[in-house]
Amino acid sequence: MKKVTEKKTSKMSRRRFIKNSSYAAGGAIGGGFLGTVLSKNLFGNNNENQGQKQGATNNESTNYNQALMYFTRQSDFEILSSATERIFPEDDNGPGAVKLGVPFFIDHQLAGSYGRNDREYMRGPFYPASDFQGYQTRLKRHEVFDVGIQAIERESKNQFDTSFVDLEGEQQDQILQKFQDGEVDLKGVTPTTFFELLRSATIEGAYSDPLYGGNNNMEGWMMKEFPGNYMSYINEIDKKDFIKKEPKALRAHIAH
Amino acid sequence: MATTLDKVEVVTVGVGWTGGIIAAELAKQGVQVVGLERGKARSTEDFQHIHDEYRYAIRYELMQDLSRETITFRNHRDERALPMRQLGSFLLGEGLGGAGVHWNGQTYRFLPYDLQIKTMTEEKYGKNKLGEDYILQDWGISYEELEPYFYKFEQTAGISGEDNKNSAPRENDYPTPPMKETPITKRFKDAAKNLKLSPYHMPSGNLSENYENPDGQTINQCQYCGFCERFGCEYGAKSSPNVTVIPTAEKTGKFELRTHANVTEVIYEGGKATGVKYIDLQTGEEFIQPADIVVLTSYVMNNVRLLLNSGIGRPYDPESRTGVIGKNYCYQILPGATGFFEEEKFNTYMGAGSLGASVDDYNGDNFDHSNLDFIHGGVIAITQTGKRPINNNTAPNDTPNWGKEFKSQSIKYYHRNLAVGVQGASIPHRNNYLSLDPEYEDIFGYPLLRLTYDYTEQDRNLHNYLTEKSAEIMKEMGASRVEPREISDHYSIVPYQTTHNTGGVIMGGDPETSAVNNYSQMWDVENLFVVGASAFAHNGGYNPTGTVGALAYRAAEGILKYREESGQLVKIVNDRKHA
C-alpha cells in the first residue's frame, strides 16, 4: 500500500474540475412526478450540492467504509492494490485505481454475492473447457482472487527475488502480463481467467456508482466526462456541441 | 406429492410479451386465464433506482438466476457440452414482463421474403444456392396474412416510426411519429444518402410522445436518459408488457397472475395437454394446474426445454434429419464497423434504446445475390443508446486492454467513437440445434437444455459483405479511422452479442418439418400452443420482437378460434423435400 499511496496527488482535484468546467444547466426532469421526489436527498440537500457533500465526506474526514470485509491479510490487499493500480494507473487524466477506491470496491464485492457466485451455475462435474465455453472452474471468485494473488507474489519472488509491492511499475507489468498470457501455473483455475476477473473488476470499480466504494468522488466519471445519473436529456439530445455536465450519483435518488 | 388445483380454461407458462398478449386478448373476451411466472412481480415503481450500470448491466440483476437453471453449450456434436455458468452471449430475462422489461425497444417487421424464404430463394437462385446442409423453410403464412397482427402489436406498444420503401409494406402509419433527430442520426442519414441508400428513423418502443393505446394504457414520452437496454424504464416510457398488456389483462378480472411459480413439466395424456406441473419457489410446494388449453409463452430456450422434458413432440436428430423439436435454432450475425473521430465529440452518454437510423438496402432480398455466396442480409443501423462507462472502453484495435495506454485511449475516445452495426439474418443449418443435456441438471433434477451451435460459411460470407458496407457508411460519415468488425473462429458463449435466439419449435405448413402451425398450435397436440421466437423458421435481418408480437396476436386469435371449433386450425400442406 505504501508505494501507491505516496505517489503525488491527482492533477485534477474535484474542485479544480468544477472551477474549470462550464457546466450546462442541470437537466430538466420532463414534467413528471419524479421531479418532486428527487429534488431532495437524505440530507435534504438539493442535487447541485450533493456531489460536493460526498467529496467532503471522502476527502476531509475518515471514510469508515474503507476497511476490509473480505481479505484477512493486509499483505494480500496490498498486492491487490498494486496490481489494480497497474491496470488503471494514475496519469494526466486523473487518479488511478487506488485513489478511486478500487481495492476496497473489490474487497467488498468479494465478501458478497459476486465473490460467492450466488446467481451462477456452480454444480459439477467440472471439465476443462474450450476457449468458447467460458468460466468452468469449481473455484468461486473469492477463491480465484486468493489463488491468483498468492501466485502473483510467488512469481514476483521467483523472478525478481522481491515482493510484488516493492517492484518497479514495469516489473509489475511483466508479472501481470504473464498471467494474461497464461504463462503461470495456478491450481484450480487458469491464470487468464484470474487476470480477466482482476482486470474487469478494476474497471468496474473505477466507473461504477460511488455507492459501491469505488469511483471515489465520482472522479472516474469526471475523467470520462460521464455525468452519471440524470433523469432526462430530452432538451439536449438534438444539440450539436458536446455538453459537459456536473456528475450526479444515485445518492440523489434517495428521497428525504 | 403435488396438490391438484381446480381446472382453468387457459394456463400460460411465463408472463412476458407473449404471455401478456395472450392473457390480455383472451381475458378481454371473457376467457379465464392463469399466468404462471417463475420470477417476481415488478413495475415502474421498482425502477426508480435503475440508473446503476454495475447492478443491472454488469451484474445482471434483472436476468435469470443461473444457480437454478442454465443451458449447456458446445460448438460441435463431437464435443462435450459444458454449462453456461455465467451469463454472457445472451441475457435471459426473468420476472414479470420477462425480457420485455430490459429490451431496447427496436421494433421492426420481418420482410415478406422472410416468410417465404425457401420459395422465393429457389425461384430466383435455383434449388441449390446454399447446399443441402442448410434447412430453408417457408413459415406457412404470407406477409399479407400477417400484416394486421404486426399493426396490432405496434398499436399496443405505441411504436414510433416512419415508413420506408425498402421495409415491409404497411397498411397504416406508425401509431406515433419518429423519435428526435440527433447529430448522430443525421450524420448517418446524410452519409447513407450520399451512397444512394434510403435511410429512415429506427422504429422505436421508446415513445416519441405520450400515447394511449387501444386498451386504454398510457405509455409516457421517452426522456432520452441513456439507461434502456438491461434496465427497466423508471418513467414508463419504454413499451413493456408491464405498462401495457399485463394491466390490460388484470383489469378484466379474468386474469390471475401467480409469481414464483416455476413450471417443470407439461402434463400430457391421451394425445392432449391436460395441464402443467409447477413448484412454488417460495414454499417448495408442488402443484398441478389442470387446464383446457396450455400455452407455452416463456423464452425460446424454455419453450423447447419444457417440450423435451415433458416428452411432447418428436425431438430433432441431426444425424437422420428427422424430428422437429429443437430444430432450426438460429441466432444473429453482427457485422459492423467502428469509426474514431479525432476532431469531434458526440453526446453519446445521452440516448434511448431504439434511438437510431437504419437502411434496408442490404436486407432480405432487396439486393441481387446472383453473384454472392450467401442469401439474405440485414438492417444496417446506427444507434444512440446511451454509452455507460464500465461497458464502453472502445479504443483503436492496437490498444492493450489494461494499463496506461488503455486508460488514456479509452478516455480519449469515449465520446469520439461511433459504430454502425447490422442485425444479420441467421440461416438454419442441420448441425445447429437444441436438445437435452445427458449429464447436467437443474436444481429440481430435470436435464438442462443443450445448445449445439457454430457459425456457418453462409454466416461468414454475410458477415464479410455487410461489414464492408458498414465500413463504407462509416467512412462517408467522416471518421478519421474506420475499423471493420471481425467474426471469431467459432461462436463463443462468453462475450455479449445479442439476445436474439430463435427456433426450436418452428412454424410451417407441414408437420413433418415443423412443430406448430401458423397459429402457433402444435401439430401433434391440438390444445397446446407454443408462442414466441421459438416459432421462427429462421432468424431474419432485424430485431425479432415486432415479429414475436405479431405471432402472439395471431396465436391469441387461434386460441379463441380453437375454443369454438377444436381440432387442427390449419390444413396440412405436405412439403417433404426436407424429410
mmCIF file of C-alpha atoms in Angstrom, chain A residues 28-34 38 86-91 93-96 105 109 114 117-137 141 172-173 176-177 180 195-196 199 203-204 207-209 211-212 221 223-245 250 253-254, chain B residues 48-55 58-61 63-70 73-75 79-86 94 180-183 187 221-227 234-235 344-347 349-351 355 384 387-390 392-393 401-404 406-408 410-411 414-415 439-443 448 488-494:
data_model
loop_
_atom_site.group_PDB
_atom_site.id
_atom_site.type_symbol
_atom_site.label_atom_id
_atom_site.label_comp_id
_atom_site.label_asym_id
_atom_site.label_seq_id
_atom_site.Cartn_x
_atom_site.Cartn_y
_atom_site.Cartn_z
ATOM 1 C CA ALA A 28 -34.850 19.256 -16.675
ATOM 2 C CA ILE A 29 -36.878 16.310 -15.489
ATOM 3 C CA GLY A 30 -39.621 16.054 -18.055
ATOM 4 C CA GLY A 31 -42.563 17.320 -16.118
ATOM 5 C CA GLY A 32 -43.344 14.194 -14.102
ATOM 6 C CA PHE A 33 -43.743 13.085 -10.541
ATOM 7 C CA LEU A 34 -40.053 12.281 -10.234
ATOM 8 C CA LEU A 38 -35.877 13.507 -6.439
ATOM 9 C CA ARG A 86 -1.025 -1.004 -12.858
ATOM 10 C CA ILE A 87 -4.240 -1.945 -14.670
ATOM 11 C CA PHE A 88 -5.742 1.524 -14.186
ATOM 12 C CA PRO A 89 -2.845 3.849 -13.294
ATOM 13 C CA GLU A 90 -2.881 7.447 -12.175
ATOM 14 C CA ASP A 91 -1.979 9.711 -15.086
ATOM 15 C CA ASN A 93 -6.303 12.370 -16.838
ATOM 16 C CA GLY A 94 -6.646 11.876 -13.100
ATOM 17 C CA PRO A 95 -6.494 9.321 -10.302
ATOM 18 C CA GLY A 96 -5.716 5.660 -10.682
ATOM 19 C CA PHE A 105 -14.543 -1.958 -4.033
ATOM 20 C CA GLN A 109 -17.575 -7.289 -3.726
ATOM 21 C CA TYR A 114 -20.261 -11.577 -6.551
ATOM 22 C CA ASN A 117 -21.101 -16.657 -7.488
ATOM 23 C CA ASP A 118 -24.552 -16.793 -5.874
ATOM 24 C CA ARG A 119 -26.542 -16.356 -9.073
ATOM 25 C CA GLU A 120 -24.404 -18.626 -11.233
ATOM 26 C CA TYR A 121 -24.438 -22.307 -12.070
ATOM 27 C CA MET A 122 -21.754 -23.880 -9.853
ATOM 28 C CA ARG A 123 -22.854 -27.524 -9.917
ATOM 29 C CA GLY A 124 -20.426 -30.171 -11.120
ATOM 30 C CA PRO A 125 -18.963 -32.006 -12.788
ATOM 31 C CA PHE A 126 -16.176 -29.681 -13.890
ATOM 32 C CA TYR A 127 -14.221 -30.356 -17.064
ATOM 33 C CA PRO A 128 -11.593 -28.389 -18.975
ATOM 34 C CA ALA A 129 -13.286 -26.079 -21.470
ATOM 35 C CA SER A 130 -12.608 -24.924 -24.992
ATOM 36 C CA ASP A 131 -11.876 -21.213 -25.430
ATOM 37 C CA PHE A 132 -15.523 -20.733 -26.378
ATOM 38 C CA GLN A 133 -17.240 -22.304 -23.370
ATOM 39 C CA GLY A 134 -16.388 -19.784 -20.647
ATOM 40 C CA TYR A 135 -15.801 -19.990 -16.876
ATOM 41 C CA GLN A 136 -15.525 -23.664 -15.851
ATOM 42 C CA THR A 137 -13.634 -23.657 -12.556
ATOM 43 C CA ARG A 141 -14.484 -15.764 -7.457
ATOM 44 C CA GLN A 172 4.874 -5.446 -12.030
ATOM 45 C CA ASP A 173 3.536 -5.181 -15.567
ATOM 46 C CA LEU A 176 0.731 -9.330 -14.747
ATOM 47 C CA GLN A 177 1.353 -9.881 -18.453
ATOM 48 C CA GLN A 180 -2.834 -12.565 -19.013
ATOM 49 C CA PHE A 195 -6.374 -11.963 -14.818
ATOM 50 C CA GLU A 196 -9.598 -11.256 -16.685
ATOM 51 C CA ARG A 199 -8.967 -6.577 -14.998
ATOM 52 C CA ILE A 203 -12.610 -1.186 -14.431
ATOM 53 C CA GLU A 204 -15.936 -1.840 -12.696
ATOM 54 C CA TYR A 207 -16.587 3.561 -13.079
ATOM 55 C CA SER A 208 -19.464 2.138 -11.016
ATOM 56 C CA ASP A 209 -21.651 4.418 -8.921
ATOM 57 C CA LEU A 211 -22.193 3.806 -3.670
ATOM 58 C CA TYR A 212 -20.079 0.653 -4.175
ATOM 59 C CA TRP A 221 -16.790 9.596 -14.232
ATOM 60 C CA MET A 223 -12.213 11.767 -16.271
ATOM 61 C CA LYS A 224 -14.558 10.287 -18.827
ATOM 62 C CA GLU A 225 -16.957 13.243 -18.765
ATOM 63 C CA PHE A 226 -19.764 10.830 -17.959
ATOM 64 C CA PRO A 227 -22.422 12.686 -15.964
ATOM 65 C CA GLY A 228 -23.746 9.654 -14.079
ATOM 66 C CA ASN A 229 -27.363 9.735 -13.308
ATOM 67 C CA TYR A 230 -29.629 12.286 -14.994
ATOM 68 C CA MET A 231 -33.311 11.662 -15.480
ATOM 69 C CA SER A 232 -33.688 13.435 -18.790
ATOM 70 C CA TYR A 233 -31.758 14.763 -21.747
ATOM 71 C CA ILE A 234 -34.836 15.499 -23.816
ATOM 72 C CA ASN A 235 -33.946 19.164 -24.216
ATOM 73 C CA GLU A 236 -30.315 18.473 -25.101
ATOM 74 C CA ILE A 237 -30.317 15.311 -27.215
ATOM 75 C CA ASP A 238 -30.547 17.228 -30.510
ATOM 76 C CA LYS A 239 -27.783 19.774 -29.697
ATOM 77 C CA LYS A 240 -24.721 19.707 -31.866
ATOM 78 C CA ASP A 241 -21.983 20.687 -29.404
ATOM 79 C CA PHE A 242 -20.699 18.402 -26.693
ATOM 80 C CA ILE A 243 -22.385 19.188 -23.381
ATOM 81 C CA LYS A 244 -20.351 18.771 -20.214
ATOM 82 C CA LYS A 245 -22.413 18.286 -17.076
ATOM 83 C CA LEU A 250 -27.539 7.589 -7.256
ATOM 84 C CA HIS A 253 -32.359 9.366 -5.793
ATOM 85 C CA ILE A 254 -32.863 8.693 -2.098
ATOM 86 C CA GLN B 48 -36.672 4.353 -9.534
ATOM 87 C CA HIS B 49 -33.045 3.440 -8.709
ATOM 88 C CA ILE B 50 -32.359 1.835 -12.061
ATOM 89 C CA HIS B 51 -29.549 4.175 -13.194
ATOM 90 C CA ASP B 52 -26.951 1.800 -11.839
ATOM 91 C CA GLU B 53 -24.750 0.331 -14.541
ATOM 92 C CA TYR B 54 -22.940 -2.011 -12.190
ATOM 93 C CA ARG B 55 -26.017 -3.587 -10.615
ATOM 94 C CA ILE B 58 -22.763 -5.776 -15.264
ATOM 95 C CA ARG B 59 -24.202 -7.969 -12.505
ATOM 96 C CA TYR B 60 -27.461 -8.540 -14.454
ATOM 97 C CA GLU B 61 -29.946 -8.032 -11.643
ATOM 98 C CA MET B 63 -31.778 -11.537 -15.586
ATOM 99 C CA GLN B 64 -32.206 -15.236 -14.960
ATOM 100 C CA ASP B 65 -30.733 -16.730 -11.788
ATOM 101 C CA LEU B 66 -28.441 -19.342 -13.317
ATOM 102 C CA SER B 67 -27.819 -21.085 -9.999
ATOM 103 C CA ARG B 68 -31.215 -22.734 -10.525
ATOM 104 C CA GLU B 69 -31.108 -23.371 -14.228
ATOM 105 C CA THR B 70 -28.889 -22.628 -17.193
ATOM 106 C CA PHE B 73 -23.136 -25.333 -24.766
ATOM 107 C CA ARG B 74 -20.798 -26.813 -27.336
ATOM 108 C CA ASN B 75 -19.798 -25.766 -30.839
ATOM 109 C CA GLU B 79 -17.651 -32.038 -28.208
ATOM 110 C CA ARG B 80 -18.792 -32.314 -24.589
ATOM 111 C CA ALA B 81 -21.271 -29.557 -23.790
ATOM 112 C CA LEU B 82 -20.463 -27.571 -20.640
ATOM 113 C CA PRO B 83 -22.765 -25.388 -18.580
ATOM 114 C CA MET B 84 -23.059 -21.680 -19.287
ATOM 115 C CA ARG B 85 -22.099 -20.872 -15.700
ATOM 116 C CA GLN B 86 -22.337 -17.100 -16.122
ATOM 117 C CA GLU B 94 -36.670 -13.476 -15.514
ATOM 118 C CA LYS B 180 -35.893 13.014 -32.298
ATOM 119 C CA GLU B 181 -33.247 13.571 -34.929
ATOM 120 C CA THR B 182 -29.813 13.979 -33.355
ATOM 121 C CA PRO B 183 -26.442 14.993 -34.819
ATOM 122 C CA ARG B 187 -24.790 12.161 -39.844
ATOM 123 C CA GLN B 221 -42.747 10.158 -23.672
ATOM 124 C CA CYS B 222 -39.128 8.980 -23.676
ATOM 125 C CA GLN B 223 -36.675 11.233 -21.803
ATOM 126 C CA TYR B 224 -33.526 10.020 -23.635
ATOM 127 C CA CYS B 225 -31.795 9.319 -20.289
ATOM 128 C CA GLY B 226 -29.460 6.685 -21.748
ATOM 129 C CA PHE B 227 -30.427 3.743 -19.490
ATOM 130 C CA GLU B 234 -38.175 4.482 -14.458
ATOM 131 C CA TYR B 235 -40.502 6.668 -16.445
ATOM 132 C CA GLU B 344 -15.177 15.785 -32.747
ATOM 133 C CA LYS B 345 -17.031 14.804 -29.616
ATOM 134 C CA PHE B 346 -20.568 13.456 -29.583
ATOM 135 C CA ASN B 347 -23.119 13.414 -26.766
ATOM 136 C CA TYR B 349 -23.879 9.436 -22.992
ATOM 137 C CA MET B 350 -27.405 10.605 -23.892
ATOM 138 C CA GLY B 351 -29.746 8.324 -25.781
ATOM 139 C CA LEU B 355 -32.924 5.945 -30.963
ATOM 140 C CA GLN B 384 -27.520 6.267 -29.831
ATOM 141 C CA LYS B 387 -22.921 4.872 -23.559
ATOM 142 C CA ARG B 388 -22.153 3.948 -19.982
ATOM 143 C CA PRO B 389 -18.580 3.936 -18.716
ATOM 144 C CA ILE B 390 -17.944 0.386 -17.458
ATOM 145 C CA ASN B 392 -17.735 1.240 -23.115
ATOM 146 C CA ASN B 393 -13.961 1.416 -23.316
ATOM 147 C CA ASN B 401 -6.864 -3.729 -22.713
ATOM 148 C CA TRP B 402 -5.189 -2.586 -19.484
ATOM 149 C CA GLY B 403 -2.512 -0.185 -18.295
ATOM 150 C CA LYS B 404 -1.505 3.363 -19.086
ATOM 151 C CA PHE B 406 -5.588 1.612 -22.288
ATOM 152 C CA LYS B 407 -6.652 4.222 -19.768
ATOM 153 C CA SER B 408 -5.686 7.266 -21.798
ATOM 154 C CA SER B 410 -10.336 4.658 -23.718
ATOM 155 C CA ILE B 411 -10.914 8.017 -22.008
ATOM 156 C CA TYR B 414 -15.155 7.716 -25.064
ATOM 157 C CA HIS B 415 -17.104 10.469 -26.788
ATOM 158 C CA GLU B 439 -25.257 -35.002 -17.837
ATOM 159 C CA TYR B 440 -26.216 -31.666 -16.267
ATOM 160 C CA GLU B 441 -29.419 -30.942 -14.342
ATOM 161 C CA ASP B 442 -31.261 -28.001 -12.824
ATOM 162 C CA ILE B 443 -31.902 -27.722 -9.052
ATOM 163 C CA LEU B 448 -30.662 -28.809 -18.809
ATOM 164 C CA SER B 488 -14.451 -15.096 -34.444
ATOM 165 C CA ASP B 489 -13.188 -18.572 -35.422
ATOM 166 C CA HIS B 490 -16.087 -20.151 -33.578
ATOM 167 C CA TYR B 491 -19.186 -18.867 -31.859
ATOM 168 C CA SER B 492 -18.366 -18.117 -28.206
ATOM 169 C CA ILE B 493 -20.750 -18.196 -25.257
ATOM 170 C CA VAL B 494 -18.607 -15.625 -23.406
#
